[in-house]
mmCIF file of C-alpha atoms in Angstrom:
data_model
loop_
_atom_site.group_PDB
_atom_site.id
_atom_site.type_symbol
_atom_site.label_atom_id
_atom_site.label_comp_id
_atom_site.label_asym_id
_atom_site.label_seq_id
_atom_site.Cartn_x
_atom_site.Cartn_y
_atom_site.Cartn_z
ATOM 1 C CA MET I 1 9.269 -4.424 28.589
ATOM 2 C CA ARG I 2 6.850 -4.890 25.731
ATOM 3 C CA ARG I 3 7.931 -3.831 22.281
ATOM 4 C CA LEU I 4 5.278 -1.100 22.111
ATOM 5 C CA ASP I 5 6.503 0.487 25.346
ATOM 6 C CA ALA I 6 10.067 0.411 24.059
ATOM 7 C CA LEU I 7 9.006 2.178 20.893
ATOM 8 C CA TRP I 8 7.026 4.816 22.772
ATOM 9 C CA LEU I 9 10.056 5.468 24.912
ATOM 10 C CA ARG I 10 12.175 5.956 21.824
ATOM 11 C CA MET I 11 9.564 8.329 20.397
ATOM 12 C CA LYS I 12 9.650 10.456 23.536
ATOM 13 C CA CYS I 13 13.436 10.605 23.346
ATOM 14 C CA GLY I 14 13.415 12.301 20.000
ATOM 15 C CA GLY I 15 11.758 10.457 17.157
ATOM 16 C CA VAL I 16 12.369 7.179 15.414
ATOM 17 C CA ASP I 17 13.625 6.766 11.907
ATOM 18 C CA LEU I 18 12.549 3.504 10.393
ATOM 19 C CA PHE I 19 14.060 2.547 7.039
ATOM 20 C CA THR I 20 15.261 4.619 4.116
ATOM 21 C CA ALA I 21 13.206 3.909 1.015
ATOM 22 C CA GLN I 22 15.015 2.822 -2.164
ATOM 23 C CA PRO I 23 13.567 2.746 -5.685
ATOM 24 C CA ILE I 24 13.088 -0.725 -7.166
ATOM 25 C CA GLY I 25 12.138 0.874 -10.485
ATOM 26 C CA PHE I 26 10.304 3.756 -12.116
ATOM 27 C CA ILE I 27 6.916 4.436 -13.689
ATOM 28 C CA HIS I 28 6.469 5.231 -17.355
ATOM 29 C CA SER I 29 3.255 7.183 -17.611
ATOM 30 C CA PRO I 30 1.563 9.550 -20.062
ATOM 31 C CA TYR I 31 1.341 12.159 -17.282
ATOM 32 C CA LEU I 32 4.213 14.636 -17.316
ATOM 33 C CA GLU I 33 2.697 17.036 -14.799
ATOM 34 C CA THR I 34 0.257 16.818 -11.913
ATOM 35 C CA SER I 35 -2.392 18.896 -13.682
ATOM 36 C CA ALA I 36 -2.646 16.228 -16.421
ATOM 37 C CA ILE I 37 -3.772 13.465 -14.030
ATOM 38 C CA PRO I 38 -7.575 13.010 -13.994
ATOM 39 C CA LYS I 39 -8.906 14.068 -10.588
ATOM 40 C CA GLY I 40 -12.194 14.639 -8.902
ATOM 41 C CA LEU I 41 -15.542 12.856 -9.111
ATOM 42 C CA GLY I 42 -15.896 10.323 -11.890
ATOM 43 C CA ALA I 43 -12.232 10.610 -12.836
ATOM 44 C CA ARG I 44 -11.295 7.491 -14.790
ATOM 45 C CA HIS I 45 -7.946 5.859 -14.364
ATOM 46 C CA ASP I 46 -7.560 3.648 -17.397
ATOM 47 C CA ALA I 47 -4.335 5.171 -18.697
ATOM 48 C CA GLU I 48 -1.728 2.673 -19.817
ATOM 49 C CA GLY I 49 1.876 2.841 -18.702
ATOM 50 C CA ALA I 50 4.671 0.617 -17.513
ATOM 51 C CA ILE I 51 6.586 -0.303 -14.399
ATOM 52 C CA GLU I 52 10.263 -0.420 -15.369
ATOM 53 C CA LEU I 53 12.017 -2.513 -12.754
ATOM 54 C CA LEU I 54 15.729 -2.067 -12.115
ATOM 55 C CA ARG I 55 17.546 -5.042 -13.612
ATOM 56 C CA GLU I 56 18.958 -6.203 -10.263
ATOM 57 C CA TYR I 57 15.424 -6.951 -9.017
ATOM 58 C CA GLU I 58 14.251 -8.945 -12.069
ATOM 59 C CA PRO I 59 14.213 -12.373 -10.331
ATOM 60 C CA GLY I 60 11.618 -10.934 -7.937
ATOM 61 C CA LEU I 61 9.088 -10.848 -10.810
ATOM 62 C CA LYS I 62 8.958 -14.656 -11.233
ATOM 63 C CA ASP I 63 5.324 -15.780 -11.776
ATOM 64 C CA ILE I 64 3.928 -12.255 -11.612
ATOM 65 C CA GLU I 65 2.397 -12.560 -15.096
ATOM 66 C CA ASP I 66 -0.205 -14.990 -13.686
ATOM 67 C CA PHE I 67 -1.831 -12.217 -11.640
ATOM 68 C CA SER I 68 -4.385 -9.916 -13.240
ATOM 69 C CA HIS I 69 -4.013 -7.017 -10.795
ATOM 70 C CA LEU I 70 -1.165 -5.638 -8.729
ATOM 71 C CA PHE I 71 -0.726 -3.195 -5.882
ATOM 72 C CA VAL I 72 1.972 -0.674 -6.721
ATOM 73 C CA LEU I 73 3.540 1.298 -3.860
ATOM 74 C CA TRP I 74 5.396 4.375 -4.997
ATOM 75 C CA GLU I 75 6.797 7.660 -3.773
ATOM 76 C CA PHE I 76 5.054 11.026 -4.166
ATOM 77 C CA ASP I 77 8.488 12.319 -5.116
ATOM 78 C CA ARG I 78 7.285 15.735 -6.231
ATOM 79 C CA ALA I 79 5.272 16.515 -3.087
ATOM 80 C CA GLU I 80 6.983 18.463 -0.309
ATOM 81 C CA GLY I 81 5.964 18.279 3.320
ATOM 82 C CA PHE I 82 2.512 17.317 4.529
ATOM 83 C CA ASP I 83 -0.793 18.718 5.747
ATOM 84 C CA LEU I 84 -3.011 16.918 8.232
ATOM 85 C CA ILE I 85 -6.075 18.441 6.573
ATOM 86 C CA ALA I 86 -6.544 17.890 2.825
ATOM 87 C CA HIS I 87 -9.024 19.492 0.427
ATOM 88 C CA PRO I 88 -9.711 16.842 -2.228
ATOM 89 C CA PRO I 89 -10.939 17.969 -5.670
ATOM 90 C CA ALA I 90 -13.447 15.071 -5.578
ATOM 91 C CA ASP I 91 -15.287 16.943 -2.810
ATOM 92 C CA ALA I 92 -15.003 20.473 -4.193
ATOM 93 C CA GLY I 93 -12.222 21.329 -1.764
ATOM 94 C CA ARG I 94 -14.087 20.506 1.467
ATOM 95 C CA PRO I 95 -11.683 19.668 4.344
ATOM 96 C CA HIS I 96 -10.988 16.061 5.362
ATOM 97 C CA GLY I 97 -8.240 14.458 7.404
ATOM 98 C CA VAL I 98 -5.308 13.461 5.208
ATOM 99 C CA PHE I 99 -5.756 9.792 6.194
ATOM 100 C CA SER I 100 -9.332 9.942 4.824
ATOM 101 C CA THR I 101 -7.978 11.056 1.443
ATOM 102 C CA ARG I 102 -5.428 10.146 -1.223
ATOM 103 C CA SER I 103 -3.676 13.530 -0.942
ATOM 104 C CA PRO I 104 0.014 13.445 -1.956
ATOM 105 C CA ARG I 105 1.028 15.616 1.022
ATOM 106 C CA ARG I 106 1.247 12.838 3.642
ATOM 107 C CA PRO I 107 3.617 12.259 6.619
ATOM 108 C CA ASN I 108 5.174 9.358 4.674
ATOM 109 C CA PRO I 109 4.899 10.256 0.962
ATOM 110 C CA ILE I 110 3.764 6.801 -0.169
ATOM 111 C CA GLY I 111 1.221 6.358 -2.965
ATOM 112 C CA LEU I 112 -0.801 3.192 -3.607
ATOM 113 C CA THR I 113 -2.369 2.270 -6.928
ATOM 114 C CA VAL I 114 -4.127 -0.885 -8.099
ATOM 115 C CA VAL I 115 -3.177 -1.580 -11.713
ATOM 116 C CA GLU I 116 -4.208 -4.248 -14.193
ATOM 117 C CA LEU I 117 -1.241 -6.200 -15.534
ATOM 118 C CA LEU I 118 -1.429 -6.349 -19.329
ATOM 119 C CA GLY I 119 1.874 -8.035 -20.077
ATOM 120 C CA ARG I 120 5.497 -8.460 -19.162
ATOM 121 C CA GLU I 121 8.685 -8.206 -21.166
ATOM 122 C CA GLY I 122 11.726 -8.837 -18.968
ATOM 123 C CA THR I 123 11.867 -6.040 -16.402
ATOM 124 C CA SER I 124 9.000 -4.112 -17.985
ATOM 125 C CA LEU I 125 5.412 -4.595 -16.785
ATOM 126 C CA ARG I 126 2.803 -3.060 -19.080
ATOM 127 C CA VAL I 127 -0.126 -1.948 -16.916
ATOM 128 C CA ARG I 128 -3.491 -0.178 -17.111
ATOM 129 C CA GLY I 129 -4.679 2.266 -14.476
ATOM 130 C CA VAL I 130 -1.626 4.414 -13.827
ATOM 131 C CA ASP I 131 -2.282 7.674 -11.991
ATOM 132 C CA MET I 132 1.353 8.489 -11.271
ATOM 133 C CA LEU I 133 3.612 11.037 -12.941
ATOM 134 C CA ASP I 134 6.189 9.844 -15.450
ATOM 135 C CA GLY I 135 9.424 8.951 -13.667
ATOM 136 C CA THR I 136 7.789 8.210 -10.297
ATOM 137 C CA PRO I 137 9.988 5.923 -8.137
ATOM 138 C CA VAL I 138 8.416 2.539 -7.371
ATOM 139 C CA LEU I 139 8.885 1.113 -3.861
ATOM 140 C CA ASP I 140 7.110 -2.228 -4.033
ATOM 141 C CA ILE I 141 4.834 -4.458 -6.085
ATOM 142 C CA LYS I 142 2.433 -6.913 -4.441
ATOM 143 C CA PRO I 143 -0.147 -9.320 -5.844
ATOM 144 C CA TYR I 144 -3.789 -8.256 -5.515
ATOM 145 C CA LEU I 145 -5.385 -11.283 -3.851
ATOM 146 C CA SER I 146 -8.845 -10.355 -2.609
ATOM 147 C CA SER I 147 -11.442 -7.615 -2.661
ATOM 148 C CA VAL I 148 -13.904 -6.203 -0.192
ATOM 149 C CA PRO I 149 -17.392 -6.996 -1.584
ATOM 150 C CA ALA I 150 -19.080 -3.807 -2.833
ATOM 151 C CA GLU I 151 -22.083 -4.316 -0.538
ATOM 152 C CA LYS I 152 -19.827 -4.255 2.536
ATOM 153 C CA MET I 153 -17.991 -1.063 1.602
ATOM 154 C CA ARG I 154 -18.771 2.422 2.946
ATOM 155 C CA ARG I 155 -16.859 5.204 1.250
ATOM 156 C CA GLY I 156 -17.451 8.156 3.597
ATOM 157 C CA TRP I 157 -17.263 11.670 2.225
ATOM 158 C CA LEU I 158 -16.793 10.349 -1.317
ATOM 159 C CA GLU I 159 -20.243 8.738 -1.280
ATOM 160 C CA GLU I 160 -21.743 11.994 -0.004
ATOM 161 C CA ALA I 161 -19.956 13.955 -2.721
ATOM 162 C CA GLU I 162 -21.253 11.573 -5.389
ATOM 163 C CA LYS I 163 -24.823 11.930 -4.116
ATOM 164 C CA ARG I 164 -24.496 15.720 -4.159
ATOM 165 C CA GLY I 165 -22.984 15.526 -7.649
ATOM 166 C CA SER I 166 -25.848 13.455 -9.033
ATOM 167 C CA ARG I 167 -28.426 15.861 -7.556
ATOM 168 C CA GLU I 168 -26.835 18.948 -9.065
ATOM 169 C CA MET J 1 16.533 16.034 -19.789
ATOM 170 C CA ARG J 2 13.450 14.135 -18.758
ATOM 171 C CA ARG J 3 12.978 13.290 -15.103
ATOM 172 C CA LEU J 4 13.339 9.549 -15.770
ATOM 173 C CA ASP J 5 16.696 10.029 -17.461
ATOM 174 C CA ALA J 6 17.882 12.153 -14.565
ATOM 175 C CA LEU J 7 16.916 9.457 -12.110
ATOM 176 C CA TRP J 8 18.581 6.711 -14.106
ATOM 177 C CA LEU J 9 21.732 8.776 -14.223
ATOM 178 C CA ARG J 10 21.642 9.154 -10.439
ATOM 179 C CA MET J 11 21.139 5.392 -10.098
ATOM 180 C CA LYS J 12 24.195 4.703 -12.201
ATOM 181 C CA CYS J 13 26.222 7.094 -10.093
ATOM 182 C CA GLY J 14 25.640 5.148 -6.919
ATOM 183 C CA GLY J 15 22.073 4.655 -5.775
ATOM 184 C CA VAL J 16 19.287 6.963 -4.778
ATOM 185 C CA ASP J 17 17.852 7.295 -1.330
ATOM 186 C CA LEU J 18 14.290 8.488 -1.353
ATOM 187 C CA PHE J 19 12.694 9.421 1.973
ATOM 188 C CA THR J 20 13.231 8.121 5.488
ATOM 189 C CA ALA J 21 10.083 6.506 6.832
ATOM 190 C CA GLN J 22 8.656 7.759 10.141
ATOM 191 C CA PRO J 23 6.047 6.027 12.295
ATOM 192 C CA ILE J 24 2.669 7.768 12.481
ATOM 193 C CA GLY J 25 1.569 5.250 15.105
ATOM 194 C CA PHE J 26 1.735 1.613 16.165
ATOM 195 C CA ILE J 27 -0.389 -1.515 15.882
ATOM 196 C CA HIS J 28 -1.955 -3.213 18.879
ATOM 197 C CA SER J 29 -2.438 -6.823 17.874
ATOM 198 C CA PRO J 30 -2.984 -10.175 19.583
ATOM 199 C CA TYR J 31 0.097 -11.516 17.760
ATOM 200 C CA LEU J 32 3.267 -11.290 19.848
ATOM 201 C CA GLU J 33 5.399 -13.413 17.529
ATOM 202 C CA THR J 34 5.446 -14.268 13.832
ATOM 203 C CA SER J 35 4.566 -17.926 14.423
ATOM 204 C CA ALA J 36 1.219 -16.878 15.951
ATOM 205 C CA ILE J 37 -0.016 -15.164 12.748
ATOM 206 C CA PRO J 38 -2.301 -17.432 10.664
ATOM 207 C CA LYS J 39 -0.535 -18.316 7.409
ATOM 208 C CA GLY J 40 -1.001 -20.593 4.468
ATOM 209 C CA LEU J 41 -4.070 -21.662 2.520
ATOM 210 C CA GLY J 42 -7.396 -20.788 4.056
ATOM 211 C CA ALA J 43 -5.769 -18.662 6.760
ATOM 212 C CA ARG J 44 -8.405 -16.319 8.154
ATOM 213 C CA HIS J 45 -7.541 -12.796 9.143
ATOM 214 C CA ASP J 46 -10.400 -11.686 11.361
ATOM 215 C CA ALA J 47 -8.346 -10.847 14.428
ATOM 216 C CA GLU J 48 -9.253 -7.579 16.112
ATOM 217 C CA GLY J 49 -6.681 -4.996 17.070
ATOM 218 C CA ALA J 50 -6.118 -1.266 17.019
ATOM 219 C CA ILE J 51 -4.152 1.389 15.218
ATOM 220 C CA GLU J 52 -2.812 3.751 17.887
ATOM 221 C CA LEU J 53 -1.963 6.996 16.127
ATOM 222 C CA LEU J 54 0.601 9.371 17.618
ATOM 223 C CA ARG J 55 -1.247 12.338 19.106
ATOM 224 C CA GLU J 56 0.425 14.870 16.795
ATOM 225 C CA TYR J 57 -1.298 13.273 13.775
ATOM 226 C CA GLU J 58 -4.829 13.150 15.246
ATOM 227 C CA PRO J 59 -6.290 15.916 12.984
ATOM 228 C CA GLY J 60 -5.431 13.679 10.010
ATOM 229 C CA LEU J 61 -8.182 11.248 11.104
ATOM 230 C CA LYS J 62 -11.047 13.711 10.532
ATOM 231 C CA ASP J 63 -13.995 11.908 8.843
ATOM 232 C CA ILE J 64 -12.249 8.528 8.807
ATOM 233 C CA GLU J 65 -15.035 6.899 10.835
ATOM 234 C CA ASP J 66 -17.327 7.153 7.776
ATOM 235 C CA PHE J 67 -15.250 4.569 5.886
ATOM 236 C CA SER J 68 -15.841 0.861 6.415
ATOM 237 C CA HIS J 69 -12.415 -0.336 5.254
ATOM 238 C CA LEU J 70 -8.916 1.128 5.308
ATOM 239 C CA PHE J 71 -5.575 0.372 3.742
ATOM 240 C CA VAL J 72 -2.876 0.267 6.407
ATOM 241 C CA LEU J 73 0.752 0.618 5.308
ATOM 242 C CA TRP J 74 3.240 -0.520 7.904
ATOM 243 C CA GLU J 75 6.825 -1.566 8.357
ATOM 244 C CA PHE J 76 8.006 -5.188 8.551
ATOM 245 C CA ASP J 77 10.200 -3.968 11.415
ATOM 246 C CA ARG J 78 11.313 -7.427 12.508
ATOM 247 C CA ALA J 79 12.398 -8.609 9.041
ATOM 248 C CA GLU J 80 16.055 -8.177 8.076
ATOM 249 C CA GLY J 81 17.278 -7.904 4.515
ATOM 250 C CA PHE J 82 15.416 -9.295 1.525
ATOM 251 C CA ASP J 83 15.271 -12.239 -0.865
ATOM 252 C CA LEU J 84 14.172 -11.926 -4.473
ATOM 253 C CA ILE J 85 12.751 -15.458 -4.324
ATOM 254 C CA ALA J 86 10.224 -16.265 -1.598
ATOM 255 C CA HIS J 87 8.774 -19.619 -0.520
ATOM 256 C CA PRO J 88 5.247 -18.853 0.718
ATOM 257 C CA PRO J 89 3.614 -21.264 3.192
ATOM 258 C CA ALA J 90 0.386 -20.955 1.165
ATOM 259 C CA ASP J 91 2.117 -22.860 -1.643
ATOM 260 C CA ALA J 92 3.964 -25.438 0.465
ATOM 261 C CA GLY J 93 7.246 -23.581 0.084
ATOM 262 C CA ARG J 94 7.359 -23.529 -3.730
ATOM 263 C CA PRO J 95 9.530 -20.662 -5.072
ATOM 264 C CA HIS J 96 7.953 -17.452 -6.381
ATOM 265 C CA GLY J 97 9.341 -13.983 -7.031
ATOM 266 C CA VAL J 98 9.061 -11.782 -3.948
ATOM 267 C CA PHE J 99 6.833 -9.301 -5.840
ATOM 268 C CA SER J 100 4.371 -12.169 -6.508
ATOM 269 C CA THR J 101 4.098 -12.798 -2.754
ATOM 270 C CA ARG J 102 3.440 -11.041 0.554
ATOM 271 C CA SER J 103 6.806 -12.127 1.988
ATOM 272 C CA PRO J 104 8.161 -9.786 4.703
ATOM 273 C CA ARG J 105 11.694 -9.934 3.259
ATOM 274 C CA ARG J 106 11.268 -7.235 0.572
ATOM 275 C CA PRO J 107 13.634 -4.556 -0.810
ATOM 276 C CA ASN J 108 11.479 -1.922 0.941
ATOM 277 C CA PRO J 109 10.041 -3.571 4.070
ATOM 278 C CA ILE J 110 6.509 -2.215 3.626
ATOM 279 C CA GLY J 111 3.443 -4.274 4.522
ATOM 280 C CA LEU J 112 -0.094 -3.593 3.294
ATOM 281 C CA THR J 113 -3.247 -4.792 5.027
ATOM 282 C CA VAL J 114 -6.911 -4.049 4.371
ATOM 283 C CA VAL J 115 -8.741 -3.753 7.678
ATOM 284 C CA GLU J 116 -12.365 -3.161 8.594
ATOM 285 C CA LEU J 117 -12.835 -0.090 10.776
ATOM 286 C CA LEU J 118 -14.988 -0.986 13.794
ATOM 287 C CA GLY J 119 -14.781 2.258 15.724
ATOM 288 C CA ARG J 120 -12.711 5.239 16.724
ATOM 289 C CA GLU J 121 -11.894 6.770 20.070
ATOM 290 C CA GLY J 122 -9.615 9.764 19.689
ATOM 291 C CA THR J 123 -6.331 8.530 18.267
ATOM 292 C CA SER J 124 -7.316 4.852 18.548
ATOM 293 C CA LEU J 125 -8.902 3.039 15.592
ATOM 294 C CA ARG J 126 -10.406 -0.328 16.498
ATOM 295 C CA VAL J 127 -10.083 -2.601 13.459
ATOM 296 C CA ARG J 128 -10.734 -6.175 12.316
ATOM 297 C CA GLY J 129 -8.335 -8.077 10.090
ATOM 298 C CA VAL J 130 -4.944 -7.337 11.615
ATOM 299 C CA ASP J 131 -2.134 -9.638 10.505
ATOM 300 C CA MET J 132 0.710 -7.573 11.963
ATOM 301 C CA LEU J 133 2.755 -8.180 15.081
ATOM 302 C CA ASP J 134 2.000 -6.183 18.216
ATOM 303 C CA GLY J 135 4.005 -2.946 18.198
ATOM 304 C CA THR J 136 4.376 -2.773 14.405
ATOM 305 C CA PRO J 137 5.070 0.806 13.219
ATOM 306 C CA VAL J 138 2.349 2.267 10.990
ATOM 307 C CA LEU J 139 3.423 4.383 8.003
ATOM 308 C CA ASP J 140 0.134 5.460 6.457
ATOM 309 C CA ILE J 141 -3.629 4.990 6.485
ATOM 310 C CA LYS J 142 -5.703 5.446 3.329
ATOM 311 C CA PRO J 143 -9.417 5.047 2.610
ATOM 312 C CA TYR J 144 -10.416 1.899 0.708
ATOM 313 C CA LEU J 145 -12.457 3.303 -2.170
ATOM 314 C CA SER J 146 -13.007 0.566 -4.749
ATOM 315 C CA SER J 147 -12.509 -3.123 -5.416
ATOM 316 C CA VAL J 148 -11.584 -5.213 -8.413
ATOM 317 C CA PRO J 149 -14.655 -7.344 -9.216
ATOM 318 C CA ALA J 150 -13.999 -10.995 -8.309
ATOM 319 C CA GLU J 151 -14.740 -12.164 -11.861
ATOM 320 C CA LYS J 152 -11.951 -9.956 -13.244
ATOM 321 C CA MET J 153 -9.301 -11.141 -10.795
ATOM 322 C CA ARG J 154 -6.660 -13.790 -11.510
ATOM 323 C CA ARG J 155 -4.621 -14.845 -8.483
ATOM 324 C CA GLY J 156 -1.732 -16.743 -10.068
ATOM 325 C CA TRP J 157 0.058 -19.393 -8.025
ATOM 326 C CA LEU J 158 -2.405 -18.967 -5.156
ATOM 327 C CA GLU J 159 -5.290 -20.190 -7.333
ATOM 328 C CA GLU J 160 -3.209 -23.185 -8.404
ATOM 329 C CA ALA J 161 -2.306 -23.954 -4.803
ATOM 330 C CA GLU J 162 -5.966 -23.791 -3.795
ATOM 331 C CA LYS J 163 -6.952 -26.188 -6.594
ATOM 332 C CA ARG J 164 -4.220 -28.606 -5.528
ATOM 333 C CA GLY J 165 -5.328 -28.248 -1.898
ATOM 334 C CA SER J 166 -8.963 -29.071 -2.677
ATOM 335 C CA ARG J 167 -7.953 -32.184 -4.649
ATOM 336 C CA GLU J 168 -5.799 -33.581 -1.865
#
């Protein structure tokens, strides 16, 4: 039996739990509440903050200071439940599928942010571009290795919203 | 007491579990075993595959076909445990901190891949750029909205490895 079939069978028999997420550290950010985080069209994310890694994971940071940008995976720890339809502020509340948006109310409450690494002191990574709340649990850090060229990127409803915005 | 302090206190008192990850779907990929996935310097990831979403999440895909590229978050479901030091094939096995690499053996076994969306049929997203094993559980899909310009990106040990590779 192929792996996929086995998994589908398990799904039908009552759901599959995968792994239980653990914090590897926490975010220090200037944002103490959701309403303080810039949202909507043209919102800039150049706020500085820090990733404070738990001491036990420090060896995992070896050589990280040679990367300019990092992916940070984190938990939307103050969101509860999920909606399959989201109403993003960047599009004046129009409805879009949650997987077409960055809504915090997702089936797995995982956030993803690209930050610029400004410096490291031990377990503390000083970064620019935080859009998380202060105290947010961090799940993973990965090096940012390549980009999609701008001319190959289509950005769906966000592009439409920007066009509407510039006409108004 | 600030949130961060509260969390640190909980850590000290014996660890914090965050959420339990659930599959929202599975990957169809040409790769049936790890050894088949292109790795190392110059590895190309243009394999085609599909994200098969579970039917209950289908409304969450509304408007996704208008995006050219997606972030896919998934579980390294065939990795066990983690190492803080990884030895990536792209650097001939030299040691780097796990958070400076894409190693599957991570504290939270979450993978991240940028794929190009080729088409959608119902709950099936046809994509290019899969580097996951067939049957891999998918945790989240997010729109790819912006890139770091190539001239602003430093890629650490990978750049060094590429320079060494081109001299040899």
